[in-house]
């Protein structure tokens, strides 16, 4: 399995559980990227959009985690054994605020790339899937990833008039 920049999975798994694991990796990459953008920009409209998308990516991660445990009995067993053993007290824990500022158009373009890679990965699972519940979860998440693409495309148009959706363009 190989990875593109920022860890987007690009392998060809042969088991449904590994398709799901690739999808989990994709969601973690997206969550981390959106958190980085949120914490390193002072543009309130973009922070609001990134938080909206990030929250959906977190929900996708949970949905994929449930599927993984359903189809991998070892994973489910380990989940059941582990769920009561990890209790971290975050009272004295904090994140350091970075002085880094991001290039907003570059960040948006990177986000669009990630959404497109996720769509390609997830549509491949749907195409080869033989389990109804897997099909339904991947179809729902793919639709939301396509929505993220559109939201980000409109956002980039506000920064770079030569990039993104052009007014008057319609789908082919």
Coordinates of C-alpha atoms in Angstrom, one line a residue:
X1 CA 0.0 0.0 0.0
X2 CA 1.3 3.5 -0.8
X3 CA 0.3 6.9 0.5
X4 CA 0.1 10.2 -1.2
X5 CA 1.1 13.4 0.6
X6 CA -0.5 13.7 4.0
X7 CA -1.2 10.0 4.3
X8 CA -4.2 9.4 2.0
X9 CA -4.4 5.6 1.5
X10 CA -4.0 4.4 -2.0
X11 CA -3.7 0.6 -1.6
X12 CA -6.0 -2.1 -3.1
X13 CA -7.2 -4.1 -0.1
X14 CA -8.7 -7.5 -0.7
X15 CA -10.8 -7.7 2.5
X16 CA -13.8 -5.6 3.4
X17 CA -12.2 -4.9 6.8
X18 CA -9.1 -3.4 5.1
X19 CA -11.3 -1.2 2.9
X20 CA -12.9 0.0 6.1
X21 CA -9.4 0.6 7.7
X22 CA -8.3 2.6 4.7
X23 CA -11.5 4.7 5.1
X24 CA -10.7 5.2 8.8
X25 CA -7.2 6.4 7.8
X26 CA -8.7 8.8 5.3
X27 CA -11.1 10.2 7.9
X28 CA -8.2 10.7 10.5
X29 CA -6.2 12.5 7.9
X30 CA -9.1 14.8 7.1
X31 CA -9.9 15.4 10.8
X32 CA -6.3 16.3 11.5
X33 CA -6.0 18.6 8.5
X34 CA -9.2 20.4 9.3
X35 CA -8.1 20.8 13.0
X36 CA -4.8 22.3 11.8
X37 CA -6.6 24.8 9.5
X38 CA -9.0 25.7 12.3
X39 CA -6.2 26.3 14.8
X40 CA -4.0 28.3 12.3
X41 CA -6.3 30.8 10.7
X42 CA -8.1 33.9 11.9
X43 CA -10.8 33.9 9.1
X44 CA -14.1 33.3 10.9
X45 CA -16.1 32.3 7.8
X46 CA -13.5 29.6 6.9
X47 CA -13.2 28.4 10.6
X48 CA -17.0 28.0 10.6
X49 CA -16.9 26.0 7.3
X50 CA -13.9 23.9 8.4
X51 CA -15.6 23.1 11.8
X52 CA -18.8 22.0 10.0
X53 CA -16.8 19.7 7.7
X54 CA -14.6 18.4 10.5
X55 CA -17.6 17.5 12.6
X56 CA -19.0 15.4 9.7
X57 CA -15.6 13.7 9.3
X58 CA -15.6 12.8 13.0
X59 CA -19.1 11.3 12.5
X60 CA -17.8 9.3 9.5
X61 CA -15.0 8.0 11.6
X62 CA -17.5 6.7 14.1
X63 CA -19.6 5.1 11.4
X64 CA -16.6 3.3 9.9
X65 CA -15.5 2.2 13.4
X66 CA -18.8 0.5 14.0
X67 CA -18.6 -1.2 10.6
X68 CA -15.1 -2.5 11.3
X69 CA -16.2 -4.0 14.6
X70 CA -19.2 -5.6 13.0
X71 CA -17.1 -7.4 10.3
X72 CA -13.9 -8.1 12.3
X73 CA -14.7 -10.2 15.4
X74 CA -11.2 -9.8 16.8
X75 CA -11.6 -6.0 16.6
X76 CA -15.0 -6.2 18.3
X77 CA -13.5 -8.5 21.1
X78 CA -10.6 -6.1 21.7
X79 CA -13.0 -3.1 21.7
X80 CA -15.1 -4.8 24.4
X81 CA -12.0 -5.7 26.4
X82 CA -10.5 -2.3 26.1
X83 CA -13.4 0.1 26.5
X84 CA -13.3 0.2 30.3
X85 CA -9.6 0.3 30.7
X86 CA -8.6 3.6 29.2
X87 CA -9.4 6.5 31.5
X88 CA -7.2 9.6 30.9
X89 CA -7.6 12.6 33.1
X90 CA -7.4 15.6 30.7
X91 CA -7.7 18.2 33.5
X92 CA -4.0 19.3 33.3
X93 CA -3.6 18.6 29.6
X94 CA -3.7 21.3 27.0
X95 CA -2.7 22.0 23.4
X96 CA 0.0 24.5 22.6
X97 CA -1.3 27.3 20.4
X98 CA 0.8 27.6 17.3
X99 CA 2.0 31.0 15.9
X100 CA 1.8 29.4 12.4
X101 CA -0.5 31.1 9.9
X102 CA -1.7 29.1 7.0
X103 CA -2.1 30.1 3.3
X104 CA -5.9 29.9 3.2
X105 CA -6.3 29.3 -0.6
X106 CA -3.6 26.6 -0.4
X107 CA -5.3 25.0 2.5
X108 CA -8.6 24.9 0.7
X109 CA -7.1 23.4 -2.4
X110 CA -5.4 20.7 -0.2
X111 CA -8.8 20.0 1.4
X112 CA -10.5 19.7 -2.0
X113 CA -7.8 17.2 -3.0
X114 CA -8.5 15.2 0.2
X115 CA -12.2 15.2 -0.4
X116 CA -11.7 14.0 -4.0
X117 CA -9.4 11.2 -2.9
X118 CA -12.0 10.1 -0.3
X119 CA -14.7 10.0 -2.9
X120 CA -12.6 7.9 -5.2
X121 CA -11.8 5.5 -2.4
X122 CA -15.3 5.2 -1.1
X123 CA -17.0 4.8 -4.5
X124 CA -14.6 1.9 -5.2
X125 CA -15.8 0.3 -2.0
X126 CA -19.5 0.8 -3.1
X127 CA -18.7 -0.6 -6.5
X128 CA -17.2 -3.8 -5.1
X129 CA -19.3 -4.1 -2.0
X130 CA -21.5 -7.0 -1.4
X131 CA -22.9 -6.1 2.0
X132 CA -26.0 -3.9 2.2
X133 CA -25.1 -2.1 5.4
X134 CA -21.6 -1.3 4.0
X135 CA -23.1 0.0 0.8
X136 CA -25.5 2.2 2.7
X137 CA -22.8 3.7 5.0
X138 CA -20.4 4.3 2.2
X139 CA -23.1 5.8 0.0
X140 CA -24.2 8.3 2.8
X141 CA -20.6 9.3 3.5
X142 CA -19.7 9.6 -0.2
X143 CA -22.6 12.0 -0.6
X144 CA -21.4 14.1 2.3
X145 CA -17.8 14.1 0.9
X146 CA -19.2 15.4 -2.4
X147 CA -21.0 18.1 -0.5
X148 CA -17.7 19.1 1.2
X149 CA -16.1 19.3 -2.3
X150 CA -18.9 21.7 -3.4
X151 CA -18.6 23.8 -0.2
X152 CA -14.9 24.1 -0.5
X153 CA -15.1 24.9 -4.2
X154 CA -17.4 27.9 -3.4
X155 CA -15.0 28.9 -0.6
X156 CA -11.9 28.9 -2.9
X157 CA -13.8 31.0 -5.5
X158 CA -14.0 33.8 -3.0
X159 CA -10.2 33.8 -2.7
X160 CA -9.1 32.9 -6.2
X161 CA -11.5 33.8 -9.0
X162 CA -9.5 31.6 -11.5
X163 CA -10.0 28.5 -9.4
X164 CA -13.1 26.5 -8.4
X165 CA -16.7 26.8 -9.8
X166 CA -17.3 29.3 -12.4
X167 CA -20.7 31.1 -12.4
X168 CA -22.9 29.7 -15.1
X169 CA -21.0 26.3 -15.5
X170 CA -23.3 23.3 -15.3
X171 CA -22.5 19.7 -15.0
X172 CA -21.9 17.7 -18.2

